[in-house]
Amino acid sequence: MPTLLRRLAIWLGALALAVAAALTGPTAAQAAAPAWPLLSNGSTGANVTTAQYLLRHRGYSLTVDGQYGAGTTSVVKSFQSANGLSADGQIGPQTWGKLVVTLSAGANNDAVRGLQTSLNKYGYGLAVDGDWGPATTNAVNNFKSARGLSGGSVDATTWQYLTGGSGGGTGNYRLIIGKSVLPRSEYDDPHHDYPAIDLPTVTGTTTYAITSGTIGHVGGNCGLGIGITGDDGAYYLYCHLNSRSVAAGSRVSAGQVLGYTGATGNVTGPHLHLEVRVNGANRCPQNMLLAIYDGVTPPAPSALPATGCTY
Ligand SMILES: [Zn+2]
């Protein structure tokens, strides 16, 4: 549970959020691969491990530890310089595009270790041994068919889905930040004044689409905000991002990277604000987020309470 002080700070910052921000009208929906994740000094997790394996596959010497520190930054700069890229030491779309390799069954190398690491984000439980045998084939085929991707090889588009998705969750719902970012106890916290939730996240935390839908950009007190008009009929509002990775009017799938949290708009400190609305009225998102965290089927948005999650 947050301290009263933190609640007060968030409340002061978000004071007029309820009157925030017109949603820009969604235009024609278009299917899109998830955005490549942006990795930089301080990033951690499976995507970092995958990138480190891919760098090793490219002939660079570095420790594979899932920690993006000075060593990885230095190697990335060398890789970028050698590939005609701006050497900023970050792995964004252009660097990913040069880093990934097309893989097929039978491959045995560090890039396969990266592939196995990425697949394990989605619960496949593969041994990370670099050997593309039958278990890896099954996982690749399952992962691709679930996303409408054809063919049995792992190409750049497949890598984009693998690294751009969050992994966890259940059904068509995913956690809005990585499971390791905050403990479960943060997801039952009440919100000031009206149904919503504030998750205390440092600037730059990756945020993901809670479910599939169509993107709108929101501004005003919400800062750099994103609204998802969900395929489930609900509307999901994310506020105070540091940057957005998806265009207004585009389609997203559950777990797709939306952007990175921050402190834009009416805030006093960085956090991620989430609202769930059904027919324009706010519902309490806590039970939905807790279910997703636990990996069980979440309640329908219309079954979420409209009171009882405020202070
Ligand atoms: Zn809030």
Short mmCIF file of C-alpha atoms and ligand atoms in Angstrom, two decimals:
data_model
loop_
_atom_site.label_atom_id
_atom_site.label_comp_id
_atom_site.label_asym_id
_atom_site.label_seq_id
_atom_site.Cartn_x
_atom_site.Cartn_y
_atom_site.Cartn_z
CA MET A 1 0.00 0.00 0.00
CA PRO A 2 1.25 3.51 -0.71
CA THR A 3 1.98 5.96 2.03
CA LEU A 4 -0.46 8.79 2.55
CA LEU A 5 2.24 11.18 1.38
CA ARG A 6 2.64 9.37 -1.89
CA ARG A 7 -1.11 9.29 -2.36
CA LEU A 8 -1.26 12.99 -1.66
CA ALA A 9 1.49 13.73 -4.17
CA ILE A 10 -0.25 11.69 -6.83
CA TRP A 11 -3.56 13.31 -5.97
CA LEU A 12 -2.13 16.81 -6.21
CA GLY A 13 -0.55 15.98 -9.50
CA ALA A 14 -3.53 14.34 -11.06
CA LEU A 15 -6.06 16.76 -9.60
CA ALA A 16 -8.01 17.65 -12.71
CA LEU A 17 -7.51 14.42 -14.58
CA ALA A 18 -11.18 13.55 -14.54
CA VAL A 19 -11.85 16.35 -16.99
CA ALA A 20 -8.94 15.37 -19.18
CA ALA A 21 -8.48 15.28 -22.69
CA ALA A 22 -10.39 14.60 -25.83
CA LEU A 23 -9.81 11.28 -27.53
CA THR A 24 -8.75 11.77 -31.10
CA GLY A 25 -11.11 9.90 -33.33
CA PRO A 26 -9.91 6.45 -34.32
CA THR A 27 -9.50 6.08 -38.04
CA ALA A 28 -9.53 2.91 -40.10
CA ALA A 29 -8.10 0.03 -38.13
CA GLN A 30 -5.00 -1.65 -39.46
CA ALA A 31 -3.25 -4.72 -38.17
CA ALA A 32 0.25 -3.96 -36.95
CA ALA A 33 3.13 -5.86 -35.46
CA PRO A 34 3.97 -4.74 -31.94
CA ALA A 35 6.57 -1.99 -31.69
CA TRP A 36 10.15 -3.11 -31.13
CA PRO A 37 11.05 -2.53 -27.48
CA LEU A 38 13.53 0.23 -26.70
CA LEU A 39 16.43 -1.05 -24.60
CA SER A 40 19.01 1.21 -23.01
CA ASN A 41 21.35 1.50 -20.06
CA GLY A 42 19.42 0.28 -16.99
CA SER A 43 17.01 -1.99 -18.87
CA THR A 44 16.67 -5.52 -17.53
CA GLY A 45 14.87 -8.72 -18.41
CA ALA A 46 14.32 -11.25 -21.16
CA ASN A 47 14.57 -8.78 -24.05
CA VAL A 48 17.99 -7.69 -22.79
CA THR A 49 19.10 -11.32 -22.54
CA THR A 50 17.87 -11.92 -26.09
CA ALA A 51 19.75 -8.88 -27.39
CA GLN A 52 22.91 -10.01 -25.62
CA TYR A 53 22.68 -13.46 -27.25
CA LEU A 54 22.15 -11.85 -30.65
CA LEU A 55 25.22 -9.65 -30.12
CA ARG A 56 27.25 -12.74 -29.25
CA HIS A 57 25.93 -14.40 -32.38
CA ARG A 58 27.18 -11.36 -34.28
CA GLY A 59 30.66 -12.02 -32.92
CA TYR A 60 30.76 -9.61 -30.01
CA SER A 61 32.09 -10.65 -26.63
CA LEU A 62 29.86 -9.79 -23.69
CA THR A 63 28.28 -11.31 -20.62
CA VAL A 64 24.71 -12.57 -21.04
CA ASP A 65 23.04 -11.56 -17.79
CA GLY A 66 19.85 -9.69 -18.73
CA GLN A 67 21.35 -6.47 -17.35
CA TYR A 68 21.88 -3.58 -19.76
CA GLY A 69 24.87 -1.88 -18.18
CA ALA A 70 28.02 -0.14 -19.33
CA GLY A 71 29.41 -3.30 -20.94
CA THR A 72 26.35 -3.90 -23.10
CA THR A 73 26.10 -0.21 -23.97
CA SER A 74 29.70 -0.21 -25.18
CA VAL A 75 29.19 -3.33 -27.29
CA VAL A 76 25.99 -1.92 -28.79
CA LYS A 77 27.86 1.25 -29.78
CA SER A 78 30.50 -0.84 -31.55
CA PHE A 79 27.80 -2.86 -33.32
CA GLN A 80 26.01 0.31 -34.41
CA SER A 81 29.19 1.91 -35.75
CA ALA A 82 30.01 -1.24 -37.69
CA ASN A 83 26.52 -1.26 -39.22
CA GLY A 84 26.21 2.38 -40.28
CA LEU A 85 23.88 3.29 -37.43
CA SER A 86 24.03 6.25 -35.12
CA ALA A 87 26.04 4.97 -32.13
CA ASP A 88 23.73 6.00 -29.29
CA GLY A 89 24.19 2.77 -27.34
CA GLN A 90 20.44 2.08 -27.29
CA ILE A 91 18.64 -0.74 -29.05
CA GLY A 92 15.65 0.70 -30.90
CA PRO A 93 13.90 -0.30 -34.14
CA GLN A 94 16.87 0.29 -36.46
CA THR A 95 19.35 -1.56 -34.27
CA TRP A 96 16.95 -4.47 -33.75
CA GLY A 97 16.53 -4.61 -37.53
CA LYS A 98 20.28 -5.09 -37.99
CA LEU A 99 20.67 -7.36 -34.98
CA VAL A 100 18.06 -10.08 -35.58
CA VAL A 101 18.80 -13.00 -37.89
CA THR A 102 16.45 -15.31 -39.77
CA LEU A 103 16.48 -18.75 -38.16
CA SER A 104 15.10 -22.13 -39.19
CA ALA A 105 14.79 -25.57 -37.61
CA GLY A 106 18.14 -27.26 -37.09
CA ALA A 107 20.06 -24.06 -36.31
CA ASN A 108 22.42 -24.32 -33.38
CA ASN A 109 23.92 -21.04 -32.19
CA ASP A 110 23.60 -18.12 -29.80
CA ALA A 111 20.79 -16.57 -31.86
CA VAL A 112 18.72 -19.69 -31.11
CA ARG A 113 19.45 -19.10 -27.41
CA GLY A 114 17.97 -15.62 -27.88
CA LEU A 115 14.95 -17.13 -29.63
CA GLN A 116 14.43 -19.66 -26.84
CA THR A 117 14.75 -16.90 -24.24
CA SER A 118 12.09 -14.86 -26.06
CA LEU A 119 9.73 -17.81 -26.44
CA ASN A 120 10.03 -18.53 -22.73
CA LYS A 121 8.52 -15.09 -22.04
CA TYR A 122 5.31 -16.66 -23.34
CA GLY A 123 5.53 -19.71 -21.08
CA TYR A 124 7.03 -22.30 -23.45
CA GLY A 125 9.57 -23.46 -20.88
CA LEU A 126 12.30 -24.34 -23.39
CA ALA A 127 15.83 -25.25 -22.42
CA VAL A 128 18.03 -22.34 -23.54
CA ASP A 129 20.61 -24.58 -25.19
CA GLY A 130 20.92 -22.93 -28.59
CA ASP A 131 19.77 -26.10 -30.33
CA TRP A 132 16.61 -25.72 -32.48
CA GLY A 133 15.11 -29.19 -32.07
CA PRO A 134 11.50 -30.44 -32.04
CA ALA A 135 10.50 -28.60 -28.84
CA THR A 136 11.60 -25.28 -30.32
CA THR A 137 9.80 -26.09 -33.57
CA ASN A 138 6.58 -26.73 -31.67
CA ALA A 139 6.92 -23.50 -29.72
CA VAL A 140 7.66 -21.42 -32.83
CA ASN A 141 4.74 -22.93 -34.74
CA ASN A 142 2.37 -22.37 -31.82
CA PHE A 143 3.54 -18.78 -31.27
CA LYS A 144 3.28 -17.87 -34.94
CA SER A 145 -0.08 -19.46 -35.65
CA ALA A 146 -1.60 -17.73 -32.62
CA ARG A 147 -0.63 -14.42 -34.24
CA GLY A 148 -1.59 -15.21 -37.79
CA LEU A 149 2.03 -15.49 -38.95
CA SER A 150 2.77 -18.04 -41.66
CA GLY A 151 5.85 -20.17 -42.33
CA GLY A 152 8.09 -22.10 -40.00
CA SER A 153 11.12 -19.81 -39.84
CA VAL A 154 11.79 -16.94 -37.46
CA ASP A 155 12.19 -13.77 -39.52
CA ALA A 156 12.35 -10.11 -38.51
CA THR A 157 8.57 -9.88 -38.15
CA THR A 158 8.51 -12.88 -35.83
CA TRP A 159 11.32 -11.35 -33.77
CA GLN A 160 9.29 -8.15 -33.56
CA TYR A 161 6.30 -10.04 -32.13
CA LEU A 162 8.58 -12.00 -29.78
CA THR A 163 10.40 -9.00 -28.34
CA GLY A 164 7.52 -6.50 -28.57
CA GLY A 165 4.98 -8.51 -26.56
CA SER A 166 4.89 -8.64 -22.75
CA GLY A 167 4.42 -12.36 -22.37
CA GLY A 168 2.37 -12.65 -19.20
CA GLY A 169 -1.36 -12.52 -18.78
CA THR A 170 -4.28 -14.69 -19.66
CA GLY A 171 -6.66 -14.97 -22.60
CA ASN A 172 -6.80 -11.64 -24.41
CA TYR A 173 -5.53 -9.70 -21.36
CA ARG A 174 -2.00 -8.75 -20.37
CA LEU A 175 -0.43 -6.85 -17.51
CA ILE A 176 0.14 -3.17 -18.31
CA ILE A 177 3.69 -3.27 -16.91
CA GLY A 178 6.10 -6.16 -16.49
CA LYS A 179 5.19 -8.55 -13.71
CA SER A 180 8.50 -8.02 -11.94
CA VAL A 181 8.15 -4.22 -11.84
CA LEU A 182 5.75 -4.03 -8.88
CA PRO A 183 4.55 -6.49 -6.23
CA ARG A 184 0.98 -7.81 -6.34
CA SER A 185 0.09 -5.57 -3.39
CA GLU A 186 0.31 -2.46 -5.61
CA TYR A 187 -2.58 -3.65 -7.75
CA ASP A 188 -5.23 -3.44 -5.05
CA ASP A 189 -4.51 0.16 -4.07
CA PRO A 190 -7.44 2.59 -4.10
CA HIS A 191 -7.36 5.82 -6.10
CA HIS A 192 -8.11 9.36 -4.97
CA ASP A 193 -11.64 10.62 -5.57
CA TYR A 194 -12.75 8.42 -8.45
CA PRO A 195 -12.30 4.84 -9.72
CA ALA A 196 -8.87 4.34 -11.31
CA ILE A 197 -5.43 3.20 -10.18
CA ASP A 198 -2.02 4.84 -9.87
CA LEU A 199 0.98 2.54 -10.25
CA PRO A 200 4.26 4.04 -9.01
CA THR A 201 6.67 3.39 -11.88
CA VAL A 202 9.96 5.07 -12.61
CA THR A 203 10.19 6.97 -15.87
CA GLY A 204 10.95 4.66 -18.77
CA THR A 205 9.04 1.59 -17.59
CA THR A 206 7.57 -0.24 -20.58
CA THR A 207 3.76 -0.22 -20.64
CA TYR A 208 1.69 -2.73 -22.57
CA ALA A 209 -1.81 -2.92 -24.03
CA ILE A 210 -4.13 -4.54 -21.49
CA THR A 211 -6.19 -5.99 -24.34
CA SER A 212 -6.66 -5.66 -28.08
CA GLY A 213 -8.30 -2.58 -29.55
CA THR A 214 -7.85 0.70 -31.35
CA ILE A 215 -5.51 3.45 -30.19
CA GLY A 216 -6.35 7.08 -29.52
CA HIS A 217 -3.94 9.76 -28.32
CA VAL A 218 -5.02 11.75 -25.27
CA GLY A 219 -3.53 14.98 -23.92
CA GLY A 220 -4.36 17.71 -21.42
CA ASN A 221 -3.87 16.77 -17.78
CA CYS A 222 -3.31 13.19 -18.91
CA GLY A 223 -0.04 14.35 -20.51
CA LEU A 224 1.14 11.92 -23.13
CA GLY A 225 -1.85 9.63 -22.81
CA ILE A 226 -3.18 6.67 -24.70
CA GLY A 227 -6.76 5.44 -24.89
CA ILE A 228 -7.57 1.94 -26.07
CA THR A 229 -11.08 1.40 -27.37
CA GLY A 230 -11.03 -2.27 -26.46
CA ASP A 231 -12.48 -5.07 -28.51
CA ASP A 232 -14.20 -6.07 -25.25
CA GLY A 233 -16.30 -2.88 -25.36
CA ALA A 234 -14.47 -1.06 -22.58
CA TYR A 235 -12.24 1.99 -22.85
CA TYR A 236 -8.80 1.95 -21.19
CA LEU A 237 -7.00 5.22 -20.46
CA TYR A 238 -3.25 5.34 -19.73
CA CYS A 239 -1.83 8.67 -18.56
CA HIS A 240 1.48 10.49 -17.94
CA LEU A 241 3.66 8.52 -20.38
CA ASN A 242 7.15 9.67 -21.23
CA SER A 243 6.74 8.53 -24.84
CA ARG A 244 4.21 6.75 -27.04
CA SER A 245 5.10 3.92 -29.41
CA VAL A 246 1.77 3.53 -31.21
CA ALA A 247 0.00 5.87 -33.63
CA ALA A 248 -3.52 7.16 -33.17
CA GLY A 249 -5.95 5.01 -35.11
CA SER A 250 -3.69 1.96 -35.14
CA ARG A 251 -4.74 -1.47 -33.91
CA VAL A 252 -2.94 -3.15 -31.01
CA SER A 253 -2.97 -6.67 -29.69
CA ALA A 254 -2.98 -7.54 -25.99
CA GLY A 255 0.53 -7.18 -24.58
CA GLN A 256 1.81 -4.93 -27.34
CA VAL A 257 4.20 -2.17 -26.25
CA LEU A 258 2.29 1.12 -26.02
CA GLY A 259 5.12 3.30 -24.78
CA TYR A 260 7.09 4.18 -21.67
CA THR A 261 5.83 5.59 -18.39
CA GLY A 262 6.78 9.03 -17.17
CA ALA A 263 5.48 12.15 -15.50
CA THR A 264 3.85 14.18 -18.26
CA GLY A 265 0.65 16.13 -17.71
CA ASN A 266 -0.63 17.11 -14.30
CA VAL A 267 1.60 15.14 -11.92
CA THR A 268 4.18 15.76 -9.25
CA GLY A 269 6.06 12.53 -9.86
CA PRO A 270 6.28 9.63 -12.27
CA HIS A 271 3.53 7.04 -12.19
CA LEU A 272 1.17 5.21 -14.52
CA HIS A 273 -2.49 6.13 -14.18
CA LEU A 274 -5.05 3.69 -15.58
CA GLU A 275 -8.80 4.04 -15.95
CA VAL A 276 -11.33 1.51 -17.17
CA ARG A 277 -14.59 2.96 -18.49
CA VAL A 278 -17.75 1.16 -19.52
CA ASN A 279 -20.25 3.30 -21.42
CA GLY A 280 -18.29 6.35 -20.33
CA ALA A 281 -18.44 5.57 -16.61
CA ASN A 282 -15.35 4.70 -14.57
CA ARG A 283 -15.01 1.22 -13.08
CA CYS A 284 -12.53 -0.03 -10.50
CA PRO A 285 -9.65 -1.65 -12.41
CA GLN A 286 -8.15 -3.40 -9.37
CA ASN A 287 -9.88 -6.79 -9.69
CA MET A 288 -9.07 -6.97 -13.39
CA LEU A 289 -5.37 -6.20 -12.81
CA LEU A 290 -5.11 -8.65 -9.91
CA ALA A 291 -6.64 -11.45 -12.00
CA ILE A 292 -4.25 -10.76 -14.87
CA TYR A 293 -1.37 -10.68 -12.39
CA ASP A 294 -2.48 -14.07 -11.05
CA GLY A 295 -2.91 -15.51 -14.53
CA VAL A 296 -6.60 -16.23 -14.12
CA THR A 297 -9.49 -15.07 -16.29
CA PRO A 298 -10.31 -11.47 -15.35
CA PRO A 299 -13.88 -10.30 -14.72
CA ALA A 300 -15.61 -8.66 -17.67
CA PRO A 301 -15.19 -4.86 -17.54
CA SER A 302 -18.96 -4.48 -17.07
CA ALA A 303 -18.73 -6.73 -13.99
CA LEU A 304 -16.16 -4.46 -12.31
CA PRO A 305 -17.50 -2.38 -9.41
CA ALA A 306 -18.12 1.32 -9.89
CA THR A 307 -17.42 2.17 -6.24
CA GLY A 308 -15.24 0.95 -3.39
CA CYS A 309 -11.79 1.70 -4.81
CA THR A 310 -11.39 5.33 -3.79
CA TYR A 311 -10.14 7.20 -0.77
ZN ZN B 1 -4.37 8.73 -11.01
#
